[in-house]
Coordinates of C-alpha atoms in Angstrom, one line a residue:
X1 CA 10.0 -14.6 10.4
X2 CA 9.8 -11.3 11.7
X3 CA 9.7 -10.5 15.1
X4 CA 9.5 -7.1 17.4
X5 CA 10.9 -5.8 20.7
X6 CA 8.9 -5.6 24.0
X7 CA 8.6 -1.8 23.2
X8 CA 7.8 -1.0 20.1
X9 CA 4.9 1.4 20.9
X10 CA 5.0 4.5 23.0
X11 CA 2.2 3.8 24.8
X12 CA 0.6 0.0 25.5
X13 CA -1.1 -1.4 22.6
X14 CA -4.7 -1.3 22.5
X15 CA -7.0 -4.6 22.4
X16 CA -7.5 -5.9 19.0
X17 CA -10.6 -4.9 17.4
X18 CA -12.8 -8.0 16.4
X19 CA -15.3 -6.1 14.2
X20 CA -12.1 -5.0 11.8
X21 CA -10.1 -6.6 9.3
X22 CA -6.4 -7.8 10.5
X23 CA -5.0 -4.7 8.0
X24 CA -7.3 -2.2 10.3
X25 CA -5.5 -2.7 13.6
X26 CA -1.7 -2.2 12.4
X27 CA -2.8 1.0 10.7
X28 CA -4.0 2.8 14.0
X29 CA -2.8 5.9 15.5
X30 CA -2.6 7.3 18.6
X31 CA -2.2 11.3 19.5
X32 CA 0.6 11.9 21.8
X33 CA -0.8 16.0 21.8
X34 CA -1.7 18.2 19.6
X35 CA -1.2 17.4 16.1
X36 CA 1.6 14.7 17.0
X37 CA 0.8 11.1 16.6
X38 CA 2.2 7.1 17.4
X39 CA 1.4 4.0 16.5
X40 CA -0.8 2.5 18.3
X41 CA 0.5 -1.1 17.4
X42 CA 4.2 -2.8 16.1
X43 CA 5.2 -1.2 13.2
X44 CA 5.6 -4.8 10.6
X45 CA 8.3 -6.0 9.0
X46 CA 7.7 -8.1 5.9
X47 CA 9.7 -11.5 5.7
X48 CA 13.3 -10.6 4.4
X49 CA 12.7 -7.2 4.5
X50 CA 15.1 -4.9 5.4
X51 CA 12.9 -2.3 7.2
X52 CA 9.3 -1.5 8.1
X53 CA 6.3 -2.1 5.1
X54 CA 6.2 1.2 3.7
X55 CA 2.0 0.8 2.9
X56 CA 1.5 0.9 6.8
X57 CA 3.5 4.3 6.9
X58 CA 1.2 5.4 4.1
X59 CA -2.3 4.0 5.8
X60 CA -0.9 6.0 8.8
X61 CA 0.0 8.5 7.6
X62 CA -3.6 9.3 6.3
X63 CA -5.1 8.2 9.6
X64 CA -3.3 11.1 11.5
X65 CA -4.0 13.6 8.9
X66 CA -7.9 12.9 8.9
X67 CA -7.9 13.5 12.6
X68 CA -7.1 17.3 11.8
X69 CA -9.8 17.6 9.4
X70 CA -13.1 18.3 9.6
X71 CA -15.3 14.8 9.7
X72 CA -16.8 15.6 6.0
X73 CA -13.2 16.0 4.5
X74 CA -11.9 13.1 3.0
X75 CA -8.2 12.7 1.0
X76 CA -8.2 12.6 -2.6
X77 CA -4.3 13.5 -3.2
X78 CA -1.4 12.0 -1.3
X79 CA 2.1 12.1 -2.6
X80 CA 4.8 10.9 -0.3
X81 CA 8.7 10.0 0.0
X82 CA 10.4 7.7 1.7
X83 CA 13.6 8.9 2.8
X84 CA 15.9 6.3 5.2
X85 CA 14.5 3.4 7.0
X86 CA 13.0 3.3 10.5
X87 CA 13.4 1.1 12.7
X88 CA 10.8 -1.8 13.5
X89 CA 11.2 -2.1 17.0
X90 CA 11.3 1.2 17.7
X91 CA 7.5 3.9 17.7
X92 CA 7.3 6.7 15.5
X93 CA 6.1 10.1 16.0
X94 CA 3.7 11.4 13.2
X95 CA 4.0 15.0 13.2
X96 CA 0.6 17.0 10.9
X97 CA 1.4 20.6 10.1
X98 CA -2.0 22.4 8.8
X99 CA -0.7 24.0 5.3
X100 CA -4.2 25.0 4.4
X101 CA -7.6 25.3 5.5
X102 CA -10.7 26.4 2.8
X103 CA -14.3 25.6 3.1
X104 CA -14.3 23.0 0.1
X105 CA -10.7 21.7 0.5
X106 CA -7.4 21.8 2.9
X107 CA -3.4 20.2 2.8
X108 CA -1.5 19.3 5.1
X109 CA 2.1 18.2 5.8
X110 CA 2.8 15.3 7.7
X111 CA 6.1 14.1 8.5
X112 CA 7.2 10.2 10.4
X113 CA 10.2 10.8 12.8
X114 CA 12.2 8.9 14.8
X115 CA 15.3 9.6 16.6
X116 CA 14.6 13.4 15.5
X117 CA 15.0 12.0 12.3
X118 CA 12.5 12.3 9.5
X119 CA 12.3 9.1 7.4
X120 CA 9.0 9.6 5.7
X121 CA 6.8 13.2 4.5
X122 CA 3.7 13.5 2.7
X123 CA 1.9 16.2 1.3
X124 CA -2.6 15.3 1.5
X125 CA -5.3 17.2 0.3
X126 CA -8.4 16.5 1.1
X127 CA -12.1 17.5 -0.5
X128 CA -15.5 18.2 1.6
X129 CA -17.6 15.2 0.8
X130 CA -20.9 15.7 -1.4
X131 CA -19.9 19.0 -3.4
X132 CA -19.0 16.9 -6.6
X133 CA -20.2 16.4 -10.0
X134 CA -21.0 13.6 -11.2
X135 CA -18.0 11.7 -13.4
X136 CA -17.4 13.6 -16.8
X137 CA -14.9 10.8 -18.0
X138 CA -12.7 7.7 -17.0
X139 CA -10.9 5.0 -18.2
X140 CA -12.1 1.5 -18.2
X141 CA -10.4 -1.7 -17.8
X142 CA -9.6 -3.6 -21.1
X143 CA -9.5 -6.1 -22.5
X144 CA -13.1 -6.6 -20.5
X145 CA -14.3 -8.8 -19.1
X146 CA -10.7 -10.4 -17.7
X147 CA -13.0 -12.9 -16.3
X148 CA -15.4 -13.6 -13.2
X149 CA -15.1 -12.1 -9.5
X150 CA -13.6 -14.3 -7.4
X151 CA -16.2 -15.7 -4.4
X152 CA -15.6 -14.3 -1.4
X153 CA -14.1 -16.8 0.8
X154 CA -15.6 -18.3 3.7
X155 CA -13.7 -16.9 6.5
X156 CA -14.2 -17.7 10.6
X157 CA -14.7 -15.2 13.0
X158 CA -12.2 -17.2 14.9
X159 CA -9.6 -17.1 11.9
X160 CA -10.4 -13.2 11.4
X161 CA -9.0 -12.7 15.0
X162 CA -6.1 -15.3 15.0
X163 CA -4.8 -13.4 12.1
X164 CA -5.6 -10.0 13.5
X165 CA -3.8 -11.0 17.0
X166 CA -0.5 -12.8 14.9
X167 CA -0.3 -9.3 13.1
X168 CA 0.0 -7.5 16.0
X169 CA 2.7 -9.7 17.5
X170 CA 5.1 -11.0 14.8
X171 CA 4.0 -9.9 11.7
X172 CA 1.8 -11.7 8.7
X173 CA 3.9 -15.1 8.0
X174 CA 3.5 -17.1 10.9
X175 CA -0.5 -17.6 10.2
X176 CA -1.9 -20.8 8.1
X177 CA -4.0 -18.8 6.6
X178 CA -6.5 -18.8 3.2
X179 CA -4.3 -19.7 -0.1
X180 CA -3.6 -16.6 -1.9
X181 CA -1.7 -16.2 -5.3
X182 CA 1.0 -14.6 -3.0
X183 CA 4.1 -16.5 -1.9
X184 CA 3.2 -15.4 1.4
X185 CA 0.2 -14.8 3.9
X186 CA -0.8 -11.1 3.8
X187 CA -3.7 -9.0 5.0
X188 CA -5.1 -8.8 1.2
X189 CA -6.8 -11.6 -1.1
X190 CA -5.3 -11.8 -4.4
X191 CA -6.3 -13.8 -7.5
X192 CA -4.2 -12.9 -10.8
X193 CA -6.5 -13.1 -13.7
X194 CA -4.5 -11.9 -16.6
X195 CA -1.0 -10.7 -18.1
X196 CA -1.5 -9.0 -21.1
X197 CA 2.0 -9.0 -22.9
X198 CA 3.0 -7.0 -26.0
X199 CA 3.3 -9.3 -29.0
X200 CA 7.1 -7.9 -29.2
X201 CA 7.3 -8.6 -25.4
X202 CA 8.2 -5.0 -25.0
X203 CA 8.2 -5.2 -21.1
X204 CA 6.8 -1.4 -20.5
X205 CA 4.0 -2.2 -22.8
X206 CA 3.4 -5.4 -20.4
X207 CA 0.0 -5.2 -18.4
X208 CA -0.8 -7.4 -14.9
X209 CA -4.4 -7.4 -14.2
X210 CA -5.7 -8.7 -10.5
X211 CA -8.7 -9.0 -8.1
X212 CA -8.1 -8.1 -4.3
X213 CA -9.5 -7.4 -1.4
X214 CA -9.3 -7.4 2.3
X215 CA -8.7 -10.9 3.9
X216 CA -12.1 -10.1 5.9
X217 CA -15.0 -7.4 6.4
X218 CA -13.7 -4.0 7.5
X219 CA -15.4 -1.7 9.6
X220 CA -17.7 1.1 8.3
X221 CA -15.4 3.8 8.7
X222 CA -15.0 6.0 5.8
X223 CA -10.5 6.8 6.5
X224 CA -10.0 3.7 7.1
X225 CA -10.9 2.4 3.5
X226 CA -9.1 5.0 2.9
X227 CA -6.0 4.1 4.8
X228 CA -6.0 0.8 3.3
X229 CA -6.2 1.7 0.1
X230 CA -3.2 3.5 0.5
X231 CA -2.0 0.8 2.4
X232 CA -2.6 -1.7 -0.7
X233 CA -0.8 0.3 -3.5
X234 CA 2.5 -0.5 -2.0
X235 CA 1.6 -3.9 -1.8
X236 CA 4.0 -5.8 -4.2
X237 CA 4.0 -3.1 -6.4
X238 CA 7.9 -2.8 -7.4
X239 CA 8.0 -6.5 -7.0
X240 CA 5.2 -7.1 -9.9
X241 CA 8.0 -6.5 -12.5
X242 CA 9.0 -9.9 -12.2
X243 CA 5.9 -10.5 -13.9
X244 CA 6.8 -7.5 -16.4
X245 CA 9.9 -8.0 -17.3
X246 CA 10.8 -11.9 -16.1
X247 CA 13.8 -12.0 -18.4
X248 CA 15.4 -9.3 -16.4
X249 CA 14.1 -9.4 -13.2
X250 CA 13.9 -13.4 -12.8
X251 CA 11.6 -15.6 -11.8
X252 CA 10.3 -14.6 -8.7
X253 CA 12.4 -11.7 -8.5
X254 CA 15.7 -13.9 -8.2
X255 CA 17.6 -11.5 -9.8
X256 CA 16.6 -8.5 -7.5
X257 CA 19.3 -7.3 -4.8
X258 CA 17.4 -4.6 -3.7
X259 CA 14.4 -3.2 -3.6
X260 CA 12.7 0.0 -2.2
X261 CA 10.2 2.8 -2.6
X262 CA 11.1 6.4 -3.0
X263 CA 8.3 8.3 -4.3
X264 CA 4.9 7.1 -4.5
X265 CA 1.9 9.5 -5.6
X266 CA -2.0 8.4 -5.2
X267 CA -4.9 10.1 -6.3
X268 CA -8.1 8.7 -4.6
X269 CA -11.0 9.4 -6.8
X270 CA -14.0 7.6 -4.7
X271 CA -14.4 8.3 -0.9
X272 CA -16.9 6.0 -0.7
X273 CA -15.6 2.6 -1.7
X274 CA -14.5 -0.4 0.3
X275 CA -11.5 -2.3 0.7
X276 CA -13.6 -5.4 1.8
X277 CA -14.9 -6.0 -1.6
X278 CA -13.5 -7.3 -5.0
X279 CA -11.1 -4.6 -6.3
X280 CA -9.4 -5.0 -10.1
X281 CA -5.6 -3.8 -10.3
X282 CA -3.9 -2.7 -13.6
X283 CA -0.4 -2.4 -12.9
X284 CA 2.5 -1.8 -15.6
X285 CA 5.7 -0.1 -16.0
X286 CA 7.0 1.8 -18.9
X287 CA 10.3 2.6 -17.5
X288 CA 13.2 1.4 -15.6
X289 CA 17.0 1.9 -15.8
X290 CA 19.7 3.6 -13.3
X291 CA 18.7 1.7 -10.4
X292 CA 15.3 2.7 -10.7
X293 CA 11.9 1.8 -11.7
X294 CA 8.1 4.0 -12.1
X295 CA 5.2 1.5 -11.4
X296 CA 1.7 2.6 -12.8
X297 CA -1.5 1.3 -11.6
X298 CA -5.2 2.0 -11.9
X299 CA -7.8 0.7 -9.5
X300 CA -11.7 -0.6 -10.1
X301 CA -14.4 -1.3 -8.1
X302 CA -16.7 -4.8 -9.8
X303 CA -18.6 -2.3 -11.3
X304 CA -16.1 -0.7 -13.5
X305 CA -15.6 2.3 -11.7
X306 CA -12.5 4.3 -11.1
X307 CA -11.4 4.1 -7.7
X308 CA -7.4 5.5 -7.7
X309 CA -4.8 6.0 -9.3
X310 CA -1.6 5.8 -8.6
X311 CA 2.5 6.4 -9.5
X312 CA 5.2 4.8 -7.8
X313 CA 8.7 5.1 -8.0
X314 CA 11.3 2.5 -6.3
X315 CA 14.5 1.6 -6.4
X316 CA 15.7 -1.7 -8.2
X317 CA 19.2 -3.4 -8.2
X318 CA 19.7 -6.4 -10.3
X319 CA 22.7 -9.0 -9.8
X320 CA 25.5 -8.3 -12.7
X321 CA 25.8 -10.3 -15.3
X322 CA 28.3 -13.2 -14.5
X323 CA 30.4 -11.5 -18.2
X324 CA 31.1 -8.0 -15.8
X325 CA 29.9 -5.5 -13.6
X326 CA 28.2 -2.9 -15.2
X327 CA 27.1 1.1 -13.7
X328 CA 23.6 0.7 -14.0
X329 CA 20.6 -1.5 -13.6
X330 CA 19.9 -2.8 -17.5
X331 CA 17.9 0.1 -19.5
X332 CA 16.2 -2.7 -21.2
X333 CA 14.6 -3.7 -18.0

């Protein structure tokens, strides 16, 4: 179980928010001055992880850049790299340069340091809200339907704000929470409803189709959706090629060493939709070999429409084969 320091924050952790989901509050930031940030609450470290959940650096991330932007400027580009891991029981500083400023669009630079050292940059651009045309084209999910929307569970106030208040203290395991798909208790709903496999079993023709959503209503706020979002396509991302390629990878991801993000690019193509609703993932990989892996996936709202896309790239170690060590994680992977 993952636990944090008395002083992992600059500053003393706000009160929990009981209007927001439990993924809201660990996602807040804080400005120190200027266009220097912290995080308002314990940075989390998954269970058996090595270093802090790279989607909260992400969700972040875009919190601190929104506050530089004007309030009808909303991301729709984010690509970011992770470069060495911080430490969980330590704040961060989240430093926003203003690249560029127009009347329909801007960018910024934001950079995560600690100790002086920079473990995490993104480049955002953002787009003034309204001044769009309406969609010209976009995929769809196939096949279609891949079968009903879950219900949305019946969830207590009460059990809303245990879960918020455990997040804030030691992380997501230690709460009994609803019973997701997951091995694990974490801040999103998951329900797998399909694995569409090639009828070679070519593993980067391999498709994993799910529904999530927040584990409770969110607030109305606009950047946070956003933020979450962002937040989400990190979630179990690399590890979702156990599901790709189980032959390699193992069951469960037995076979995995290591694990880790190093790029990961998001285009956000609707402002205006909600993380507290039914979302369907499409996630696939059509390459992995030295070490590394690229993760694609494709977001819907449950009405079919296009919501982000986005690219990831991680790092992926297998065990060697028991015959001998070989250089490389398997090409075949």
């Amino acid at each position: 179980m993952s636990s944090f320091a008395a002083s992992p924050t600059l500053y003393p952790p706000p009160l929990i928010d009981a209007a927001a989901a439990p993924i809201e509050n660990p996602l807040l930031v804080r400005c120190v001055e200027g266009d220097i940030f912290t995080n308002s609450h314990p940075l989390w470290k998954p269970p058996r992880g090595r270093t802090v959940f790279g989607g909260i650096l992400i969700g972040q991330a875009i919190q601190a850049a929104h506050q530089t932007v004007a309030p009808d400027f909303f991301v729709h580009h984010m690509n970011c790299s992770f470069h060495a891991p911080p430490d969980a029981e330590k704040p961060i500083y989240i430093r926003v340069s203003r690249t560029a400023d127009g009347r329909s669009s801007a960018s910024r630079d934001v950079k995560i340091t600690q100790n002086e050292t920079i473990f995490f940059s993104a480049q955002c651009t953002f787009s003034r809200s309204g001044r769009v045309n309406p969609v010209v084209h976009q995929s769809s999910p196939s096949p279609s339907p891949l079968g009903a929307i879950p219900l949305d569970p019946e969830l207590s106030q009460s059990d809303k704000m245990a879960f918020s208040q455990e997040m804030a203290r030691s992380g997501f395991l230690t709460f009994k929470g609803p019973s997701t798909s997951r091995p694990d208790v974490d801040p999103f709903l998951w329900h797998d409803v399909a694995s569409i496999e090639d009828p070679v079993s070519t593993p980067s023709t391999n498709t994993i189709y799910s529904w999530t959503r927040s584990y409770g209503n969110m607030t109305d706020s606009r950047t946070s959706h956003l933020a979450v979002l962002g937040c989400l396509t990190d979630s179990w991302a690399l590890t979702s090629l156990s599901l790709m390629n189980p032959t390699a990878v193992g069951e469960d991801g037995r076979n995995i060493t290591s694990v880790a993000t190093l790029n990961h690019t998001i285009w956000f193509h609707d402002p205006c939709m909600r993380l507290d609703d039914w979302l369907l993932l499409k996630r696939g990989s059509t390459w992995a070999a030295e070490g590394r892996c690229l993760v694609e996936q494709q977001i819907w709202d449950k009405h079919g429409k296009l919501v982000a896309t986005c690219v990831q790239e991680g790092v992926l170690r297998l065990k060697q084969p028991e015959s001998g060590r070989v250089g490389s994680t398997s090409s075949k992977i």
